[in-house]
Structures are given as structure tokens and as C-alpha cells.
mmCIF file of C-alpha atoms in Angstrom:
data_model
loop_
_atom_site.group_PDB
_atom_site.id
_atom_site.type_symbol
_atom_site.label_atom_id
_atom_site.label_comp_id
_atom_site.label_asym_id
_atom_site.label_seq_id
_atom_site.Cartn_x
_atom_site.Cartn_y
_atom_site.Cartn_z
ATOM 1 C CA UNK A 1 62.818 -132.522 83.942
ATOM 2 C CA UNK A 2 64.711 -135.470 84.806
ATOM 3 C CA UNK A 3 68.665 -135.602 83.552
ATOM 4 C CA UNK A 4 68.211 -138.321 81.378
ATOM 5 C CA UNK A 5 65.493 -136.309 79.565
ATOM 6 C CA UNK A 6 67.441 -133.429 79.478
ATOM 7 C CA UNK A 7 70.867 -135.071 77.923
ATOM 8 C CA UNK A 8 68.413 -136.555 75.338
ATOM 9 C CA UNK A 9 67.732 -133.113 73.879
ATOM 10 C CA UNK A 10 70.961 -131.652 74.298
ATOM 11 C CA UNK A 11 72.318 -134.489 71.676
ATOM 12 C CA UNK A 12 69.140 -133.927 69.532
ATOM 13 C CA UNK A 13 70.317 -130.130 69.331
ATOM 14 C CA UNK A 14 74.063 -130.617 69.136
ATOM 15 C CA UNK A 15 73.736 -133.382 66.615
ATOM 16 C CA UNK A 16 70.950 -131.190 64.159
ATOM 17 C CA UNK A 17 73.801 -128.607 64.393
ATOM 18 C CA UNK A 18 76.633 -131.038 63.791
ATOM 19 C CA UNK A 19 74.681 -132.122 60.405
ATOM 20 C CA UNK A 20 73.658 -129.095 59.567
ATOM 21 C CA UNK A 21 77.154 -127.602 59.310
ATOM 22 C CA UNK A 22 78.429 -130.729 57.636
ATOM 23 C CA UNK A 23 76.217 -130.363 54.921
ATOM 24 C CA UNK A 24 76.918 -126.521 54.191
ATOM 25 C CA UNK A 25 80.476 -127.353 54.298
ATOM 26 C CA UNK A 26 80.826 -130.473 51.388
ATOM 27 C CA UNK A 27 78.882 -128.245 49.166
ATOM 28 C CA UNK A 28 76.614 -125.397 48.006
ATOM 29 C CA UNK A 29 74.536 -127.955 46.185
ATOM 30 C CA UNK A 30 72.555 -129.067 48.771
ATOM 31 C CA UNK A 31 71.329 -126.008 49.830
ATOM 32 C CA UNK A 32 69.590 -125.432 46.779
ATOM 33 C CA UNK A 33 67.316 -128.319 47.152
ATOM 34 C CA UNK A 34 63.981 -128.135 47.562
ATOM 35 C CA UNK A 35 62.866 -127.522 51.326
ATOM 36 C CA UNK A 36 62.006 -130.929 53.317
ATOM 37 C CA UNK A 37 58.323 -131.286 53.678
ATOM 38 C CA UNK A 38 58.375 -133.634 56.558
ATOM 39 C CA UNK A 39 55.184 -133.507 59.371
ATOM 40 C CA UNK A 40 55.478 -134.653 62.597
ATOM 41 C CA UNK A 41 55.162 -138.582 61.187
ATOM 42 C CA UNK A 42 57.978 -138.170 59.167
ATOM 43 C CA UNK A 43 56.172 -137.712 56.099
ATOM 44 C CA UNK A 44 57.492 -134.963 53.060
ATOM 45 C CA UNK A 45 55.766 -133.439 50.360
ATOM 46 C CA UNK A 46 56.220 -135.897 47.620
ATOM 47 C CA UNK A 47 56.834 -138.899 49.846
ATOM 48 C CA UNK A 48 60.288 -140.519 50.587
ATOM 49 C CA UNK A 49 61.361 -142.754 47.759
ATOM 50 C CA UNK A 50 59.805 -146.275 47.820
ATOM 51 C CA UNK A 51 62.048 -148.641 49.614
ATOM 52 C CA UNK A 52 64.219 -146.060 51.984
ATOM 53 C CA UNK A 53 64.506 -146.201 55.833
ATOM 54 C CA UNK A 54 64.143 -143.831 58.345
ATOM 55 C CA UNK A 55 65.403 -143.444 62.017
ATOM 56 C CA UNK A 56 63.561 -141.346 64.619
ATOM 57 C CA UNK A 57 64.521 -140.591 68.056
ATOM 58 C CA UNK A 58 62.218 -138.825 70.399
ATOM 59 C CA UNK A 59 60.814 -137.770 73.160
ATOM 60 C CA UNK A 60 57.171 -137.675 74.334
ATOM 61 C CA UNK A 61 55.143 -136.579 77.916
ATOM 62 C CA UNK A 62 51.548 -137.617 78.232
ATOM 63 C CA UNK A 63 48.559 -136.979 80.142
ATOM 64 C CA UNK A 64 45.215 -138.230 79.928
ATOM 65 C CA UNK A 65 42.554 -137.527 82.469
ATOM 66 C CA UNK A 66 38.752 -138.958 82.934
ATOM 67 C CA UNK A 67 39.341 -142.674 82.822
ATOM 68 C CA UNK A 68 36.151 -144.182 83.892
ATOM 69 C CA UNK A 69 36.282 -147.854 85.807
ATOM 70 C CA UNK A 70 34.578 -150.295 83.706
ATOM 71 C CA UNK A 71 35.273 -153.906 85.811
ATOM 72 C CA UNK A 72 36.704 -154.354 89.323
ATOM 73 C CA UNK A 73 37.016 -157.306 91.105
ATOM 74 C CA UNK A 74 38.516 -157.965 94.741
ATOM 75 C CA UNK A 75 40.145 -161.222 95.280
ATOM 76 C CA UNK A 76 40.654 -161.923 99.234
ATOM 77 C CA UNK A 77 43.220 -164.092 99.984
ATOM 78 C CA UNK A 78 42.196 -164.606 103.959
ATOM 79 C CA UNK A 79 43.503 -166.892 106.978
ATOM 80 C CA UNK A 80 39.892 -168.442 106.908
ATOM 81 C CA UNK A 81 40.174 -169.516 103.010
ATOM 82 C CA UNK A 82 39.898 -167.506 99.670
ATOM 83 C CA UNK A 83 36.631 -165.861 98.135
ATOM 84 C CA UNK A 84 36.537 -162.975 95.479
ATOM 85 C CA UNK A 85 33.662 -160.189 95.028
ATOM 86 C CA UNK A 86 33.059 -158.033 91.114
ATOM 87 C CA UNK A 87 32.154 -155.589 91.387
ATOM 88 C CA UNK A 88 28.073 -154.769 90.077
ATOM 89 C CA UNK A 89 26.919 -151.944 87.305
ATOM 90 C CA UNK A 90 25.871 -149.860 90.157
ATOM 91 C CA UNK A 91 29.100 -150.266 92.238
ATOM 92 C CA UNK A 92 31.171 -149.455 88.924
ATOM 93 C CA UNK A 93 28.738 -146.345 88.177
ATOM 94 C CA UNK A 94 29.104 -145.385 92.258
ATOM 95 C CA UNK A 95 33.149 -145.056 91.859
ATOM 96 C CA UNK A 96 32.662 -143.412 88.057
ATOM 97 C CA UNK A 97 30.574 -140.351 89.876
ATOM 98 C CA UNK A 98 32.728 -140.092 92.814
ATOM 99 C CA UNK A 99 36.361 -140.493 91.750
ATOM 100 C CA UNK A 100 38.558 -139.256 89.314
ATOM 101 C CA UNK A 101 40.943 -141.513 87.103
ATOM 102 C CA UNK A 102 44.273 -140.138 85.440
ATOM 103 C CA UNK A 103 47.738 -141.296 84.308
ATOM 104 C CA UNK A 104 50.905 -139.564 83.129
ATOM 105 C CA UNK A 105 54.060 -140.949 81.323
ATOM 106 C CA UNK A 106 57.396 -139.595 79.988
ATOM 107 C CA UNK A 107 58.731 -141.849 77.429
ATOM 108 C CA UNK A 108 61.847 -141.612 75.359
ATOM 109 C CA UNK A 109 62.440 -143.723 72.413
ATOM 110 C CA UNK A 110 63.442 -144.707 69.157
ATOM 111 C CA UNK A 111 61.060 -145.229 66.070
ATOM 112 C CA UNK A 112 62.096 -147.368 62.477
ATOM 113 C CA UNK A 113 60.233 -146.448 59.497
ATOM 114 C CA UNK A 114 60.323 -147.929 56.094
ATOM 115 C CA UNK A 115 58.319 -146.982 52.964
ATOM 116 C CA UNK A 116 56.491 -149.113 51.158
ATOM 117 C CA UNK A 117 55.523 -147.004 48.638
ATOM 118 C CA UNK A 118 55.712 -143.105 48.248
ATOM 119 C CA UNK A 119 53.376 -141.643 50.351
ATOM 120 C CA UNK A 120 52.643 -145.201 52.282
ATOM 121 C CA UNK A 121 54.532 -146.290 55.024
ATOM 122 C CA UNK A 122 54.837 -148.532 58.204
ATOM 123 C CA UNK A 123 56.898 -147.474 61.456
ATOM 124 C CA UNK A 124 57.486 -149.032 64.437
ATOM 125 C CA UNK A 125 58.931 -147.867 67.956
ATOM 126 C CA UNK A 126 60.092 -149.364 71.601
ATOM 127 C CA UNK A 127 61.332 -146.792 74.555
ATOM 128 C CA UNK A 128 61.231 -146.550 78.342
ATOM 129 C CA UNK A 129 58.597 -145.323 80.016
ATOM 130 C CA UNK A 130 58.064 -143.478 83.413
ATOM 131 C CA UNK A 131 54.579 -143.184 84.327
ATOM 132 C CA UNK A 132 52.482 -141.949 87.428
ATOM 133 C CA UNK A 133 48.885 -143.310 87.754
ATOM 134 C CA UNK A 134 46.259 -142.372 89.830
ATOM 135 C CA UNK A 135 42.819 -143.618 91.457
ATOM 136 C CA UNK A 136 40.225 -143.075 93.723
ATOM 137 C CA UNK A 137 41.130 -139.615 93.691
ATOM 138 C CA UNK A 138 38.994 -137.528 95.561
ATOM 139 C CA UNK A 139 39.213 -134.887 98.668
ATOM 140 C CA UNK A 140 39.569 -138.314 100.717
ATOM 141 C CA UNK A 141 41.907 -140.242 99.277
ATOM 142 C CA UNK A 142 43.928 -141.198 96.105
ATOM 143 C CA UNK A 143 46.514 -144.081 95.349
ATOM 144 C CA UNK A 144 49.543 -142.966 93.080
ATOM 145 C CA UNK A 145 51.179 -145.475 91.048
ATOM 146 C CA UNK A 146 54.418 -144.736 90.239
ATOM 147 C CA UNK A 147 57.710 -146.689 88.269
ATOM 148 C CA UNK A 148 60.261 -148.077 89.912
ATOM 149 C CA UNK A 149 62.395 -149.184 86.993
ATOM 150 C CA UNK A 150 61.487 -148.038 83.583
ATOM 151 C CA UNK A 151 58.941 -149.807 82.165
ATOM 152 C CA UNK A 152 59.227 -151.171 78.435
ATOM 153 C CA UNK A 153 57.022 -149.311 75.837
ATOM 154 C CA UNK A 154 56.279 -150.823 72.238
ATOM 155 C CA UNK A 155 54.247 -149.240 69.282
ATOM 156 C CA UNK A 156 53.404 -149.547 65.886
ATOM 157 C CA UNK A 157 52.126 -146.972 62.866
ATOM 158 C CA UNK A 158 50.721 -146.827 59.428
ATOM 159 C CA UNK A 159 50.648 -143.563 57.756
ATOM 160 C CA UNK A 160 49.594 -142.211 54.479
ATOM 161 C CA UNK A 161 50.002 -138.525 52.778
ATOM 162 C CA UNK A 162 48.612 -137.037 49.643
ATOM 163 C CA UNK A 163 49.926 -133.498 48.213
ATOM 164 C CA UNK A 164 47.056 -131.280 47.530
ATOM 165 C CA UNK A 165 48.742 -128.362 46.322
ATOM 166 C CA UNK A 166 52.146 -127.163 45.621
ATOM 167 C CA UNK A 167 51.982 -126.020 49.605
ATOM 168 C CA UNK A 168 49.864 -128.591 51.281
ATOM 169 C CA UNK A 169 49.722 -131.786 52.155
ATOM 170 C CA UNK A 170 46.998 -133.706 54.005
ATOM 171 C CA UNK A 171 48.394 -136.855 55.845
ATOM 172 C CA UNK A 172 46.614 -139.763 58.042
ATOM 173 C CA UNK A 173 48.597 -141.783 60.643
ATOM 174 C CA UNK A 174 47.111 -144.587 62.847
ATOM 175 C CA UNK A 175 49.189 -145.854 65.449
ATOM 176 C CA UNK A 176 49.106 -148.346 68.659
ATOM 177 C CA UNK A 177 51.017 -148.260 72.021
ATOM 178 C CA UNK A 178 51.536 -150.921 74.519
ATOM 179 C CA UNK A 179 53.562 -150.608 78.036
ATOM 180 C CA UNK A 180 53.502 -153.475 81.016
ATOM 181 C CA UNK A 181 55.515 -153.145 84.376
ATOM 182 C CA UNK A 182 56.796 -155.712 86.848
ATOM 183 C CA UNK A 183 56.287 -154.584 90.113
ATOM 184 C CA UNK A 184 56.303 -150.325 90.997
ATOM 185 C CA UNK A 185 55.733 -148.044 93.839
ATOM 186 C CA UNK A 186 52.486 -147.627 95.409
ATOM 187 C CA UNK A 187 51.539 -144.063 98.002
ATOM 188 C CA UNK A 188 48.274 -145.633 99.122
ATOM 189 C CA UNK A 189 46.361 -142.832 101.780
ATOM 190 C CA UNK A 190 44.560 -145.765 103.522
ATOM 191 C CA UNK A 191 47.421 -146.902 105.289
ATOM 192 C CA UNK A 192 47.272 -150.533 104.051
ATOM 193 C CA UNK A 193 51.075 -152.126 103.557
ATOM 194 C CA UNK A 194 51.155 -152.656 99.700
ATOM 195 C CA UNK A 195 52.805 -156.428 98.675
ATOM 196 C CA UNK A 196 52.890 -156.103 94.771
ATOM 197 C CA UNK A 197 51.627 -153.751 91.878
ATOM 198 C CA UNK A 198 51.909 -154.107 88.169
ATOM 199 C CA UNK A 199 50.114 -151.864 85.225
ATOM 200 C CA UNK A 200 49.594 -152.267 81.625
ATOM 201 C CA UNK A 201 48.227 -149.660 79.164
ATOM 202 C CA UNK A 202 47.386 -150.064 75.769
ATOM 203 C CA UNK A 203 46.177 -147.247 73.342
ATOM 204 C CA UNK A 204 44.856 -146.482 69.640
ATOM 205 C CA UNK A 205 45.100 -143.220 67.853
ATOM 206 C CA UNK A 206 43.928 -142.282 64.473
ATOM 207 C CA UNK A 207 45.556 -138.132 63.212
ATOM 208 C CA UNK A 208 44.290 -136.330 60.312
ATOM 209 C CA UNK A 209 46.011 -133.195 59.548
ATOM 210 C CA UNK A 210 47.229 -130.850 56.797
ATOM 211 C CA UNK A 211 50.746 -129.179 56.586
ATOM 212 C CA UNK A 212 51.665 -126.229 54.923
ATOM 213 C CA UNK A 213 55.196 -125.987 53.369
ATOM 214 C CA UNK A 214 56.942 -122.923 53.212
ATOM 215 C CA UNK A 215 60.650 -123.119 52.558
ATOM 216 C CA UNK A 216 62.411 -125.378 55.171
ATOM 217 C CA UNK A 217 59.526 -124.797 57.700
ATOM 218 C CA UNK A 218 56.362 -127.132 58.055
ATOM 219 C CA UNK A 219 53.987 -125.679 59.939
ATOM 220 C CA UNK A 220 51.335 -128.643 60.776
ATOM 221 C CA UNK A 221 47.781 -128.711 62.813
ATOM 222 C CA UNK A 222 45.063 -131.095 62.973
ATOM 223 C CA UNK A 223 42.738 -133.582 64.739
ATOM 224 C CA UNK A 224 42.764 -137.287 66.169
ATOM 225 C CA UNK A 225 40.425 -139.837 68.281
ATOM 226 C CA UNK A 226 42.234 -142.178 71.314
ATOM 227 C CA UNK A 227 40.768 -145.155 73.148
ATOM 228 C CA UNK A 228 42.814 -145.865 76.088
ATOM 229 C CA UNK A 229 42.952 -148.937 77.992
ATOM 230 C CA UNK A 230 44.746 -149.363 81.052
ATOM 231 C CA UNK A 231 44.787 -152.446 84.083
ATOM 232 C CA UNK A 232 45.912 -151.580 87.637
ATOM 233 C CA UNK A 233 46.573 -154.713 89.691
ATOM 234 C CA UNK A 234 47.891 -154.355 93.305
ATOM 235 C CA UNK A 235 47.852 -156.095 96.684
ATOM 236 C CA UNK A 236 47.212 -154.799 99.922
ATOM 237 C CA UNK A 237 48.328 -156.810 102.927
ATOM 238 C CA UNK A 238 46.660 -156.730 106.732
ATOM 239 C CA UNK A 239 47.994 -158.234 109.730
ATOM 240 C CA UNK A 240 45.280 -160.259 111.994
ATOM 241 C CA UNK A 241 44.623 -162.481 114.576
ATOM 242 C CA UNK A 242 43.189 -166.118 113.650
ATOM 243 C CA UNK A 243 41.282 -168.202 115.735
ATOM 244 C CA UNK A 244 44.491 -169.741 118.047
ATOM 245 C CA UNK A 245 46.009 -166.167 118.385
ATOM 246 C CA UNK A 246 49.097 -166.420 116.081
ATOM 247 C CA UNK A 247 49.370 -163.271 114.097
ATOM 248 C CA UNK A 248 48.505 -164.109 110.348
ATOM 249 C CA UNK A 249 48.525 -161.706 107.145
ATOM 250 C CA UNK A 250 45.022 -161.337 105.060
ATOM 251 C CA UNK A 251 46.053 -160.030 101.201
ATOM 252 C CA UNK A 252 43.536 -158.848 99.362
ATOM 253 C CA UNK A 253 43.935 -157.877 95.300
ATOM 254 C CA UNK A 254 42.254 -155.230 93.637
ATOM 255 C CA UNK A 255 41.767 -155.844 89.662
ATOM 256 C CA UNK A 256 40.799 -152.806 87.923
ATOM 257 C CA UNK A 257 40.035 -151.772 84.388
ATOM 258 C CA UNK A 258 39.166 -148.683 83.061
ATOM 259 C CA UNK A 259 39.387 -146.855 79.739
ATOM 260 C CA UNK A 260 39.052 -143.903 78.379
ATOM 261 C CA UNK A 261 37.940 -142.244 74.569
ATOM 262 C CA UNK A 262 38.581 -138.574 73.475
ATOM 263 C CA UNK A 263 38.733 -136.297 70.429
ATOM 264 C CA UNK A 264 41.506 -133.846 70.147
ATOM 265 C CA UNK A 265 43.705 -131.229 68.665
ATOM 266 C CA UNK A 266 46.955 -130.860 67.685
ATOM 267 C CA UNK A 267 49.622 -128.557 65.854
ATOM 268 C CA UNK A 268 53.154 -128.849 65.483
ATOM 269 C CA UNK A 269 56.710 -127.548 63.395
ATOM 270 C CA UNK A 270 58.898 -129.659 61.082
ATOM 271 C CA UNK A 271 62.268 -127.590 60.302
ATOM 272 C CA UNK A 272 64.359 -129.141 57.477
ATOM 273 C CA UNK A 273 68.054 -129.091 58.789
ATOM 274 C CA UNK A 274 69.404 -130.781 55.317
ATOM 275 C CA UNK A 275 68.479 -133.427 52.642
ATOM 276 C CA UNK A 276 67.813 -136.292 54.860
ATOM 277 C CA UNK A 277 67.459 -134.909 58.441
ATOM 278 C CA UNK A 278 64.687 -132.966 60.254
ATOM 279 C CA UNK A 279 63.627 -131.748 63.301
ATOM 280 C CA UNK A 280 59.978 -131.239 64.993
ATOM 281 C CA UNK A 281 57.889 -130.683 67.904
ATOM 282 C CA UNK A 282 54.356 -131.268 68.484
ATOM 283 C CA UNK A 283 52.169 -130.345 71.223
ATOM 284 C CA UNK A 284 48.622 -131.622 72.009
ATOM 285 C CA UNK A 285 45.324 -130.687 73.563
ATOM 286 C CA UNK A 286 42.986 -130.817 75.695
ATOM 287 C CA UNK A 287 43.014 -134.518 76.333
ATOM 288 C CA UNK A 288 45.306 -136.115 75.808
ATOM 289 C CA UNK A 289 47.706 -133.529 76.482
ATOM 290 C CA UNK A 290 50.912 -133.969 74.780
ATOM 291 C CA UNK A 291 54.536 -132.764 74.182
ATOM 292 C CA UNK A 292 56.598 -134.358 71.793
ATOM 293 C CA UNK A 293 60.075 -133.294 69.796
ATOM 294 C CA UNK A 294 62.482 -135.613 68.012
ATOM 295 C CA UNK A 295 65.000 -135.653 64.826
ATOM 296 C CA UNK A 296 64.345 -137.814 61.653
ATOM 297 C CA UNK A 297 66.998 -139.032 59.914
ATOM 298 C CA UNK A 298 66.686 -140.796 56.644
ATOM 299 C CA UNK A 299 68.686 -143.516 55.555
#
């Protein structure tokens, strides 16, 4: 785990703690409140009054495997003049049964809530994102896209809950994510010197689950569908000879797309620390697979 990463949930702890004690120690009262019924989305029991705010910082590591190339198109930029080549439905199908397709992040961010009315609410989030992504993976060969800097993350969510019982709560959350990169690392096993490489992923999510409230702990499982979307663009440079002799580059650019859908699982703990702060970790599987923890605090 990277330091940053590891600092990040060192302050989550210390600062749950830090709370926690405050609020034991400026009165009984608030111990005697009703336990916080707060799922991973940040969502209690009875809803958070109409109007309030919240504040989430978090952390999140993703994987999603069996991306499948849906368009490709090579753009040669050569000594002789330019020409480009798409790739065909069989070409596309040829590279889907022969290579695999997978990308992994670890983001950490901070998400801004605010509900509109109790048990309806809008969120939204930006964070840094380190990411790994890899192609034309095979016994052969594979490329590995990597960050160099962090790369800017932004989402958005709706979600909704509705108490069922005095212990249960079903709740709905549909979210979107979009990252972009400038420029990042490329380990490319053909040899080829790489000039430039950017990425951009986009995804959609849609989580039904139901919680189960017993004192301050929220126990939490359920379901969700992703599309993924992601666009690899690099360049691959090649020294040659032209017709006079002089030693000229030839850059060709690869334009991929590919995307990805899958149905899931997931299950996850909410711990109530005091009135208006919580804690909660999530994990997911099989694809994507997920690990997520953060602290909400409301305003």
C-alpha cells in the first residue's frame, strides 16, 4: 500500500476516535440516542433531515477484468505521407478471443452530499486516481499502462432509501465516474519506443441493497449492474530509412475502445461513532472487485 494511502486511514481512525471521545465527554445524552442507521451511501434509517449536508472522505481500489475491444483504429503517421486502417468486425472479434483486457485503480477522495428530501439525496465526488491498464495480454505479450501523475477522478450519485421495518432498510444508489490523464507510462513487450499515451474511463453503476440495523452496527449486502467504458490512445515511434538515406521516425497511433458490463455482489459495515459521524467499509465481488472504507460526517 502506498504511504499516501496509508496516512489516509491512519487520520480516518485517529479522527473517528478523536470524535468519538469528544462526544462521550460533553455529555451522557448523546449516547442514548438512537443508533445511526447509515449504509455504505451514507444513508440512515429514517433519512437525514431535509436540507442537511454531508462530507465523506474515502478510499476505494478497483478491478475490473474482461473488457472486450469494440473499435480500433491505427493512424500511421509515415515519412512517405499519412494513411489510417479500422479495424473490421472480424479483426475486433480476432483480438476479443485471443487477448485479455483489464484495468485497476486506487483512488482517494472526497464526496459532498446534500438531501433533498428525507430519504432522497444527490452526492457528488472528485479524487486522484492511480490506475494500471492492461492489453493484448496474452502468453506473448501485454502493454501496461500505468500513471505518472495522479490522474483527476470526478463522480456523481443519486440515492434513495425506504425503511421497511423497524430493522431494515432497502436503499437504491445510481452513480457515474469519469477519470482522463495527460500523458502516463507505457511497458510495451514489443520493443517499440512509446512517444505519448493518454486514457479516459467512464463508468455507470446502479446498487440495490437492504441493511439491517442493530444498535450502532449496520450490517449491509446487496447487488448492482456496471457498464464500463474506457479509451487507450498511445503512440509508438520507429526509426527508418527514407528514400535519400537520412534517418526519419514513422509514428503510428493506436485508438482503442473497449467496454465492459457485469452483475455483482456486494456487502459491507456502517458503525455509528456518534450523532453525526460514521464509519464503513465495503467490499465487492467477483467483477468488479472492490474495497472501499471512509468516514461520514454530517453537517
Amino acid at each position: 500500500m502506498k504511504k499516501p494511502t496509508t496516512l489516509f486511514f491512519l487520520a480516518l481512525i485517529i479522527f473517528s476516535f478523536a470524535l468519538n471521545g469528544m462526544s462521550q465527554t460533553t455529555g451522557q445524552g448523546s449516547q442514548n440516542l438512537p443508533a445511526g442507521r447509515i449504509p455504505e451511501n451514507g444513508i440512515s434509517h429514517t433519512g437525514p433531515k431535509k436540507g442537511s449536508f454531508f462530507i465523506t472522505p474515502f478510499y476505494e481500489f478497483t478491478s475490473f477484468k474482461k473488457l472486450e475491444l469494440v473499435a480500433h483504429i491505427n493512424n500511421y503517421k509515415l515519412w512517405e505521407g499519412e494513411t489510417s486502417y479500422t479495424y473490421s468486425n472480424e479483426d475486433i472479434t480476432e483480438y476479443n478471443n485471443s487477448f485479455n483486457t483489464e484495468y485497476y485503480n486506487s483512488m482517494t477522495g472526497i464526496k459532498l452530499g446534500y438531501q433533498l428530501t428525507e430519504g432522497f439525496g444527490l452526492s457528488g465526488y472528485v479524487g486522484v486516481n492511480h490506475f494500471n491498464f492492461n492489453s493484448w495480454m496474452s502468453d506473448e505479450s501485454s502493454q501496461s499502462h500505468g500513471s505518472d501523475y495522479p490522474a483527476l477522478t470526478l463522480g456523481a450519485a443519486i440515492d434513495y432509501q425506504k425503511a421497511i421495518t423497524e430493522t431494515f432498510t432497502a436503499f437504491s444508489l445510481l452513480s457515474y465516474n469519469f477519470c482522463k490523464t495527460a500523458t502516463v507510462d507505457v511497458d510495451n513487450n514489443s520493443g517499440q519506443d512509446i512517444t505519448s499515451s493518454s486514457f479516459k474511463s467512464m463508468y455507470w453503476e446502479i446498487n440495490l441493497a437492504l441493511a439491517y440495523h442493530y444498535k450502532k452496527l449496520i450490517p449491509f449486502a446487496g447487488a448492482g449492474f456496471t457498464q464500463q467504458f474506457i479509451n487507450s490512445v498511445h503512440e509508438e515511434k520507429i526509426a527508418v530509412t527514407n528514400d535519400l538515406g537520412k534517418d526519419v521516425f514513422n509514428l503510428t497511433e493506436f485508438d482503442s475502445n473497449f467496454k465492459g458490463s457485469a452483475i455483482y455482489g456486494f456487502a459491507g459495515l456502517a458503525y455509528k461513532v456518534s450523532k453525526n459521524l460514521s464509519v464503513y467499509g465495503r467490499c465487492s465481488f467477483i467483477n468488479p472487485g472492490r474495497a472501499n472504507a471512509g468516514i461520514k460526517i454530517v453537517l
